[in-house]
Coordinates of N, CA and C in Angstrom, one line a residue:
X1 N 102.1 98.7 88.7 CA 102.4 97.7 87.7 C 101.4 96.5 87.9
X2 N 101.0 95.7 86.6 CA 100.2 94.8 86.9 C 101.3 93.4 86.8
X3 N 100.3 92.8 87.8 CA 101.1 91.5 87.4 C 99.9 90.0 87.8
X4 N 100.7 89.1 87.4 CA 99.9 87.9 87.3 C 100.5 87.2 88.8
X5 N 99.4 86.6 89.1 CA 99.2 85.4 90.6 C 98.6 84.4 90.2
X6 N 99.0 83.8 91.1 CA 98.3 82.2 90.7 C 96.5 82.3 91.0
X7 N 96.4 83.3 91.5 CA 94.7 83.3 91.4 C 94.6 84.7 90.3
X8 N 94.5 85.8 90.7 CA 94.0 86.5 89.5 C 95.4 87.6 88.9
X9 N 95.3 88.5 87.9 CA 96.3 89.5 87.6 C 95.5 90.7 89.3
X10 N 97.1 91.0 90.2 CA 97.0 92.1 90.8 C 97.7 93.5 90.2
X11 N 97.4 94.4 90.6 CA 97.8 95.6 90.2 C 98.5 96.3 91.3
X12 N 99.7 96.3 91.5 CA 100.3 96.7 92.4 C 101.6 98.2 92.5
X13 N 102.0 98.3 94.0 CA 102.7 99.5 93.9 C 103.7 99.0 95.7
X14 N 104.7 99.1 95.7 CA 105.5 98.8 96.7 C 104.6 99.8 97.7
X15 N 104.8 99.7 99.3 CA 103.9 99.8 100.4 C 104.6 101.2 100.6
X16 N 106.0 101.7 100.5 CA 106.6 102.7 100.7 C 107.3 103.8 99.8
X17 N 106.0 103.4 99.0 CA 106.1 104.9 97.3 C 104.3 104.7 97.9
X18 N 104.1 105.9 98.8 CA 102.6 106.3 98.9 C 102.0 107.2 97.4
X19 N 102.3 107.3 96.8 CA 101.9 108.4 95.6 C 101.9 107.3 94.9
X20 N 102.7 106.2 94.6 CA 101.9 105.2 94.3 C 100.9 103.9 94.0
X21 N 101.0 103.8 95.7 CA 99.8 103.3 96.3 C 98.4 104.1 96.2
X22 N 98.5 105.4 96.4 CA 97.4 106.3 95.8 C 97.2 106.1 93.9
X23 N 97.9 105.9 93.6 CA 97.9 105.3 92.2 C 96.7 104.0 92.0
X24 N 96.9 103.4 93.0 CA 96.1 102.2 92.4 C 94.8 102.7 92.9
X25 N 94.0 103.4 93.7 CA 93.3 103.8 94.1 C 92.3 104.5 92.8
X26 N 92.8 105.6 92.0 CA 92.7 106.4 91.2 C 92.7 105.1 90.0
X27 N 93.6 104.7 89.3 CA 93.7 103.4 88.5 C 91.8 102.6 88.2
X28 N 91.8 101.8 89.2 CA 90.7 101.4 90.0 C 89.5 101.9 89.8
X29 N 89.6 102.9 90.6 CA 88.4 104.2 90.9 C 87.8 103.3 92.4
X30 N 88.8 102.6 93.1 CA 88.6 102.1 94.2 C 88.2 103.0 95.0
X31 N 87.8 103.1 96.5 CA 87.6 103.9 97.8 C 89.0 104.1 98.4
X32 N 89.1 105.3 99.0 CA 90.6 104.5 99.6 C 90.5 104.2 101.3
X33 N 89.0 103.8 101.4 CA 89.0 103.3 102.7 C 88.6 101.8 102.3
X34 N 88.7 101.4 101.4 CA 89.0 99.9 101.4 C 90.4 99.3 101.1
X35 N 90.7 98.9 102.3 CA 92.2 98.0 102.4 C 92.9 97.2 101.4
X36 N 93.9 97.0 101.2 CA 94.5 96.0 99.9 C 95.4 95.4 100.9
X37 N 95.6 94.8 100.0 CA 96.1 92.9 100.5 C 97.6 93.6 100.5
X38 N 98.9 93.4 101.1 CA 100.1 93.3 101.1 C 100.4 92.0 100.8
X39 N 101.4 91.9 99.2 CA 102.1 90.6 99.1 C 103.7 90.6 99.3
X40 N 104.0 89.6 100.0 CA 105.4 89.6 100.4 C 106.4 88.5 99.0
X41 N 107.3 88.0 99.3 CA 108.1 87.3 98.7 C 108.0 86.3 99.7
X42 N 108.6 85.1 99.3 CA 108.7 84.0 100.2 C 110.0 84.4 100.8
X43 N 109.8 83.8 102.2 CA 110.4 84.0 103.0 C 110.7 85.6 103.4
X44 N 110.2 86.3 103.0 CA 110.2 88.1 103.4 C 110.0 88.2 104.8
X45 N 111.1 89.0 105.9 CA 110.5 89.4 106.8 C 109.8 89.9 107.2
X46 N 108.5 89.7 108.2 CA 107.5 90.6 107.9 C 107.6 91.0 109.2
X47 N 109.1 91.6 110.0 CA 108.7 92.5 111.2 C 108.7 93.8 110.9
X48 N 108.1 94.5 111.4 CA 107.4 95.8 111.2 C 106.0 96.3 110.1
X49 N 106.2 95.0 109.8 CA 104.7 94.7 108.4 C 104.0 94.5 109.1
X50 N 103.8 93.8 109.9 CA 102.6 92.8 110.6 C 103.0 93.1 112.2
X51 N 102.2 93.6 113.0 CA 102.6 93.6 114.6 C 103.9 92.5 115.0
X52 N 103.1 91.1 114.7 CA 103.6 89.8 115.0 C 103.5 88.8 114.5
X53 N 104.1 87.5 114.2 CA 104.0 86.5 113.6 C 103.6 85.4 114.7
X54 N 102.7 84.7 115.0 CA 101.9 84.6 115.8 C 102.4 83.1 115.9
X55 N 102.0 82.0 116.8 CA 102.2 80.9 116.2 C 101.1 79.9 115.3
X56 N 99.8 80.6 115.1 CA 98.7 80.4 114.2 C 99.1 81.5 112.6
X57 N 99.4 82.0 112.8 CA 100.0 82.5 111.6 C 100.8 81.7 110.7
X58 N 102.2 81.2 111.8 CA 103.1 80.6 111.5 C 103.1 79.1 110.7
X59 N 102.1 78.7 111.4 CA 101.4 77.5 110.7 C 100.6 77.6 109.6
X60 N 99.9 78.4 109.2 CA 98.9 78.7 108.3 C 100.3 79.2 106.7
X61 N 101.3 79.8 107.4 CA 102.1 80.0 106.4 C 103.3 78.9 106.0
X62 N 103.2 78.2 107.1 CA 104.2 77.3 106.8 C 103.1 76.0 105.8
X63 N 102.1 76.3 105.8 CA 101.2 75.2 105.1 C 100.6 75.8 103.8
X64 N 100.3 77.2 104.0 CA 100.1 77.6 102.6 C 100.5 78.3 101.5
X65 N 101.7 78.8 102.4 CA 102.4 80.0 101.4 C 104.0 79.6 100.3
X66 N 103.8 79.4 99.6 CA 103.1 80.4 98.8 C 102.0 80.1 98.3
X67 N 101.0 80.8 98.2 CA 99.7 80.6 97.3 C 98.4 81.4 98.1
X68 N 97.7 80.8 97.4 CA 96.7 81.6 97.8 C 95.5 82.0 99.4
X69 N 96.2 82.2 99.7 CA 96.1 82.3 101.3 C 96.5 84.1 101.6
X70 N 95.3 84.7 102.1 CA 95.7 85.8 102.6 C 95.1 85.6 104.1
X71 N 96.2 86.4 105.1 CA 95.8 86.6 106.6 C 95.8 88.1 106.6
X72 N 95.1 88.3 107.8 CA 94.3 89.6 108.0 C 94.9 89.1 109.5
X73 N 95.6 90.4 109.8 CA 96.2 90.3 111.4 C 96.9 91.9 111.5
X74 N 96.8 92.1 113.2 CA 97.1 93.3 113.1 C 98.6 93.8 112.2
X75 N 98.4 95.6 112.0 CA 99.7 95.6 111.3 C 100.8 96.3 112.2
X76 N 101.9 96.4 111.3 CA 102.8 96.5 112.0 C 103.2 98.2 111.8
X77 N 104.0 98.5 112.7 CA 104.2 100.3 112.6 C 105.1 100.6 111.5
X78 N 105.6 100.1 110.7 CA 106.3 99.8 108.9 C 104.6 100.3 108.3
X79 N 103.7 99.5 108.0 CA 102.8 99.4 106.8 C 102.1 100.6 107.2
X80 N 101.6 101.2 106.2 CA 101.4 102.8 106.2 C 99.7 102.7 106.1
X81 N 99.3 103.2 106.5 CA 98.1 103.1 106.9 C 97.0 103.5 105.7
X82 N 97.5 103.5 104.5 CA 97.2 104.3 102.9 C 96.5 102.7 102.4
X83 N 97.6 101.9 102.8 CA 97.4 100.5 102.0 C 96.1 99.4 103.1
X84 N 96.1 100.2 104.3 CA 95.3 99.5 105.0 C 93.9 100.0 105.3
X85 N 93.6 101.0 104.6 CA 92.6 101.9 104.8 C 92.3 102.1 105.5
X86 N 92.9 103.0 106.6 CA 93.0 103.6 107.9 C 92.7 102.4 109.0
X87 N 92.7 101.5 108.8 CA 92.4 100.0 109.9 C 93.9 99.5 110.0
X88 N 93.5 99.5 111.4 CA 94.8 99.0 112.3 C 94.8 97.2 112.0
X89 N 94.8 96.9 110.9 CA 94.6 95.3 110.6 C 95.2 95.9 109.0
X90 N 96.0 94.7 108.4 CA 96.6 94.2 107.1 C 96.4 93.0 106.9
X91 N 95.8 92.7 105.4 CA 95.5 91.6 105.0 C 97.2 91.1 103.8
X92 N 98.2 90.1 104.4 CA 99.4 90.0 103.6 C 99.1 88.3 103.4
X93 N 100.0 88.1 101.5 CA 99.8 86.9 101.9 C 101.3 86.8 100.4
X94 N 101.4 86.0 100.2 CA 102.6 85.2 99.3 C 102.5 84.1 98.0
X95 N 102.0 85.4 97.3 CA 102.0 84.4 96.2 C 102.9 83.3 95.5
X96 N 102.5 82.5 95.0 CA 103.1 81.7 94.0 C 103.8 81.6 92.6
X97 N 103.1 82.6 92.2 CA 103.4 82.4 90.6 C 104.9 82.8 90.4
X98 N 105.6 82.6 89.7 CA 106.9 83.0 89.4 C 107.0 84.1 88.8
X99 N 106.1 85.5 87.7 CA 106.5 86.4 87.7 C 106.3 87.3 88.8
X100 N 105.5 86.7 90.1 CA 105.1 87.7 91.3 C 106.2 87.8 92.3
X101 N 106.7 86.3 92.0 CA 107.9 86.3 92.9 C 109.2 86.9 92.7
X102 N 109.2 86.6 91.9 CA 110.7 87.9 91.2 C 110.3 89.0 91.3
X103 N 109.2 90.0 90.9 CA 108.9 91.2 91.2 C 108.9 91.7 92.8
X104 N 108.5 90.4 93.7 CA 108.4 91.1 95.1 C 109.7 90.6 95.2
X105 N 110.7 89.8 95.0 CA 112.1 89.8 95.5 C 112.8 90.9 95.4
X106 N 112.8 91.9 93.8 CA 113.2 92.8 93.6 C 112.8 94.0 94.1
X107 N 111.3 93.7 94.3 CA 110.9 95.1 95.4 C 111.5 95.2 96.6
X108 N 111.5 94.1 97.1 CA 112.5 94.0 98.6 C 110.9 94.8 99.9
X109 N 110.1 95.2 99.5 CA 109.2 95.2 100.4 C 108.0 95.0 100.1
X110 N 106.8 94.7 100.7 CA 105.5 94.5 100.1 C 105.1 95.5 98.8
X111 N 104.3 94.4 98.5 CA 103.8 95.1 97.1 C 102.4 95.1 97.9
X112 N 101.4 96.3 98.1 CA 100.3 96.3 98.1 C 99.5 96.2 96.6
X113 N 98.6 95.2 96.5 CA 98.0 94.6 95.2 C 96.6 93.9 95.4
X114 N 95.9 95.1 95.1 CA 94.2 94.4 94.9 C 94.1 93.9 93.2
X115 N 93.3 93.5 93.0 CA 92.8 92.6 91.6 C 93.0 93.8 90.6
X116 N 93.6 93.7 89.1 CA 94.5 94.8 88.3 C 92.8 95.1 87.7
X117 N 91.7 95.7 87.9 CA 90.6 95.9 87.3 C 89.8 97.3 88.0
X118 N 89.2 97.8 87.2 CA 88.2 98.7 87.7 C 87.7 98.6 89.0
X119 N 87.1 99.1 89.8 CA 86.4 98.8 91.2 C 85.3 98.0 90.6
X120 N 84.9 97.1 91.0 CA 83.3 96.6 91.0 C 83.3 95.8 89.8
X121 N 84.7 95.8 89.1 CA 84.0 94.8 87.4 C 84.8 93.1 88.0
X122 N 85.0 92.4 87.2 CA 85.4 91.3 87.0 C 86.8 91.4 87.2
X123 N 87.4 90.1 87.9 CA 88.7 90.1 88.3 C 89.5 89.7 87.3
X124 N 90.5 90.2 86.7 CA 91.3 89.6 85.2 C 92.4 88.2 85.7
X125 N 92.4 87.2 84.5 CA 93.1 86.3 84.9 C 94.0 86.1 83.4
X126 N 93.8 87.0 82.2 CA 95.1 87.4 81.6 C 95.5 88.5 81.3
X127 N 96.9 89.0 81.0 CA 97.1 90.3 80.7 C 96.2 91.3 79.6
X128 N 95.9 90.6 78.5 CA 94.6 91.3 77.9 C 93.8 91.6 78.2
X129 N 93.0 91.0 79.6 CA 91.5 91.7 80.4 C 92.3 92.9 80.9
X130 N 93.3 93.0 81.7 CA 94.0 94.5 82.4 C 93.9 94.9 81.5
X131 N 95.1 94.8 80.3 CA 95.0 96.1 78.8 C 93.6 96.4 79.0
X132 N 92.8 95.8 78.4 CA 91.5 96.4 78.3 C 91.1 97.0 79.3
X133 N 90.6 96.6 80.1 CA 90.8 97.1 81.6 C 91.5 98.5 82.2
X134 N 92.4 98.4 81.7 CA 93.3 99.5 82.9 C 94.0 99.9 81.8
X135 N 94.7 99.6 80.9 CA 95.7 99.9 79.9 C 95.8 101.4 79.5
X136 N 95.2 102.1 79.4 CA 95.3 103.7 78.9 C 95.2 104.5 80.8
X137 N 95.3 103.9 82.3 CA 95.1 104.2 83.5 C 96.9 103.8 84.2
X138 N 97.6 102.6 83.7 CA 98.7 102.4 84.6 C 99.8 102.2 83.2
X139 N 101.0 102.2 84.0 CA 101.7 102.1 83.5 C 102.6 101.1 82.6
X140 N 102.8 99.8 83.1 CA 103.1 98.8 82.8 C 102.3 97.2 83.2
X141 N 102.2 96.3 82.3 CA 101.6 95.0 82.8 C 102.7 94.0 82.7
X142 N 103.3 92.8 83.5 CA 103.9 92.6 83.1 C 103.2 91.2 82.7
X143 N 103.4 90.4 81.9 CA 102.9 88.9 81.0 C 103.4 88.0 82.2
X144 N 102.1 86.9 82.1 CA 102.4 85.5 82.2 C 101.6 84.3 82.3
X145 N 102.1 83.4 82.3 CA 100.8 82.3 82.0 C 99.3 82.8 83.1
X146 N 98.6 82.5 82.2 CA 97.2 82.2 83.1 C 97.3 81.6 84.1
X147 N 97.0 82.3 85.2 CA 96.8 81.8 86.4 C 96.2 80.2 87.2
X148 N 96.8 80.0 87.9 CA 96.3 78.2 88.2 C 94.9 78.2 88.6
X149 N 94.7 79.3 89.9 CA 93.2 79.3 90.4 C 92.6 80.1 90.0
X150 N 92.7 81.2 89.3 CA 91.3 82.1 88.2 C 90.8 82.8 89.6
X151 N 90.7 82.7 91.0 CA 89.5 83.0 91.6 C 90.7 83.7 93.0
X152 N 90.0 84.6 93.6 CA 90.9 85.5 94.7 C 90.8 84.7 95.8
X153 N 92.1 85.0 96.5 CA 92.7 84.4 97.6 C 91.6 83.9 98.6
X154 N 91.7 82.8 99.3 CA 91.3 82.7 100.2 C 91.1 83.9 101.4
X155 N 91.0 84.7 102.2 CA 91.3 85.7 103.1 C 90.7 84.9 104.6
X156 N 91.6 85.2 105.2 CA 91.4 84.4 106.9 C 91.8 85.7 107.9
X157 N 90.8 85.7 108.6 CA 91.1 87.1 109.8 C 91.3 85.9 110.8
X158 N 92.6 86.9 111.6 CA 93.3 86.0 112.8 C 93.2 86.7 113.7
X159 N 92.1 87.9 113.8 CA 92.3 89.0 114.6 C 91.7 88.8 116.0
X160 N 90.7 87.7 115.6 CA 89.9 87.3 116.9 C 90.2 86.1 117.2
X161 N 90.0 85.3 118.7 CA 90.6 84.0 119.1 C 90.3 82.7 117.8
X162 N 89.0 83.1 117.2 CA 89.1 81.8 116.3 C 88.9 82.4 114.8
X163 N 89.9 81.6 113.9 CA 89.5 81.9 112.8 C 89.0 81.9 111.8
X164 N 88.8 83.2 111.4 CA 87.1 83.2 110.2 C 87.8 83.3 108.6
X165 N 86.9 83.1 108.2 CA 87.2 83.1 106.3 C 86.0 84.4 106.3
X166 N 87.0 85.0 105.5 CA 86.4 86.5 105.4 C 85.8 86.2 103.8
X167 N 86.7 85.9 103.2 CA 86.3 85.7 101.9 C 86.7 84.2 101.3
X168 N 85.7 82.8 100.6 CA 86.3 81.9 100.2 C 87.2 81.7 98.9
X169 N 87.7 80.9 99.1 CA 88.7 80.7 98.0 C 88.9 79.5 97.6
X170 N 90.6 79.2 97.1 CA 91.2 77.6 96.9 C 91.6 77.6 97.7
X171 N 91.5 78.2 98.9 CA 92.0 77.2 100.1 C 90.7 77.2 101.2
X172 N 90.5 75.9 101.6 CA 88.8 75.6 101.9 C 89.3 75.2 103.4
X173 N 88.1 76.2 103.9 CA 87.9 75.9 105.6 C 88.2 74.3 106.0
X174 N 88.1 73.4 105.4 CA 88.5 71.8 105.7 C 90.0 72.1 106.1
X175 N 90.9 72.5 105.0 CA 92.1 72.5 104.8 C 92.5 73.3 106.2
X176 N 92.2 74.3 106.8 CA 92.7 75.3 107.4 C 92.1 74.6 108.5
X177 N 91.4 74.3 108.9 CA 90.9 73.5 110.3 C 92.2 72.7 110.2
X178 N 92.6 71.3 109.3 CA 93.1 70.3 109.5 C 94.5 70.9 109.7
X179 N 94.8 71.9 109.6 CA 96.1 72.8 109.4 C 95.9 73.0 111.3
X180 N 95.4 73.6 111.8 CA 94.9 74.1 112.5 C 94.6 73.0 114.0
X181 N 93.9 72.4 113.2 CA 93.2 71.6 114.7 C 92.2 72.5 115.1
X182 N 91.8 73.3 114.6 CA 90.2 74.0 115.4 C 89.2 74.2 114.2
X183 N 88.0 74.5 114.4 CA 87.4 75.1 113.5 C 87.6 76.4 113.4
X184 N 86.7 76.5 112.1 CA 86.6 78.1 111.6 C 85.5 78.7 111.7
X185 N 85.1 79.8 111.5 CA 83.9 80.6 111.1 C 83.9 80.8 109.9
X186 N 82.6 81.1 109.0 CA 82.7 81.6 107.6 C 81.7 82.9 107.5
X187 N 82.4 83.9 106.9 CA 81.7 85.1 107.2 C 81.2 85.5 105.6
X188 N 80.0 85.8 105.5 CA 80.2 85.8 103.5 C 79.6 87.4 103.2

């Protein structure tokens, strides 16, 4: 199903319907050795998602989540290795928008959700780019206002002692230092 986030429309499938996680793959025309983001609900447990919740994690989430903030940290023996593209690391984060949040409350487990678009085209930021996009490929979109940041998550790997911005976003290496107390790396 597609759905709207405060940064772009993701296209998603619960972490534990694999025939639908292979769905978004095919959808897409993604690789399926490129990994998707796991989005939780606020406040979702994430033991067996994630190895650990770290206490650099813990802070990064207690400052940015919900929103656009994804961590990359090892996963946990729960997330199936479909959604992680065979890497022992998951990228999970917690969106904001309010139709994402009722959808992952209702899922009750991660929604794995890369950007609702072709491999390689432009990220959608209303439900009419997906229709066009994907519309005759998935099944359902669901509507909602245009997204606040237009632009994909921040992504932060926590996998090594300091951490790096894998990919930039709305949330800026300043922010996450001052969160933090250390610097970062920026990897582009």
């Amino acid at each position: 199903v597609a759905f709207p986030t405060e940064t772009v429309f993701g296209l998603g499938a619960a972490v534990t319907k694999l025939d639908a996680v292979q769905g978004i793959f095919t959808a897409k025309g993604r690789p399926s050795e490129h990994p998707l983001i796991a989005h939780v609900a606020p406040g979702a447990n994430l033991a067996g998602w994630v190895a650990e919740v770290t206490p650099v994690m813990k802070k990064l989430m207690n400052a940015f989540w919900p929103g656009p903030l994804t961590l990359v940290v090892p996963k946990g023996e729960r997330m199936p290795v479909q959604v992680t593209g065979g890497q022992q690391s998951v990228g999970i984060r917690c969106p904001s928008h309010p139709v994402a949040i009722e959808l992952l409350k209702h899922t009750g487990v991660p929604v794995a959700a890369p950007s609702a678009n072709r491999f390689g085209k432009v990220s959608p930021t209303r439900a009419i780019h997906v229709l066009a996009e994907l519309g005759d490929r998935i099944p359902l979109i669901l509507d909602g206002q245009v997204p606040e940041v237009g632009i994909e998550s921040t992504i932060v790997s926590l996998l090594n002692a300091r951490p790096a911005i894998l990919r930039p976003g709305a949330v800026t290496a300043s922010q996450i230092e001052a969160v933090l107390g250390v610097s970062v790396t920026t990897h582009e």
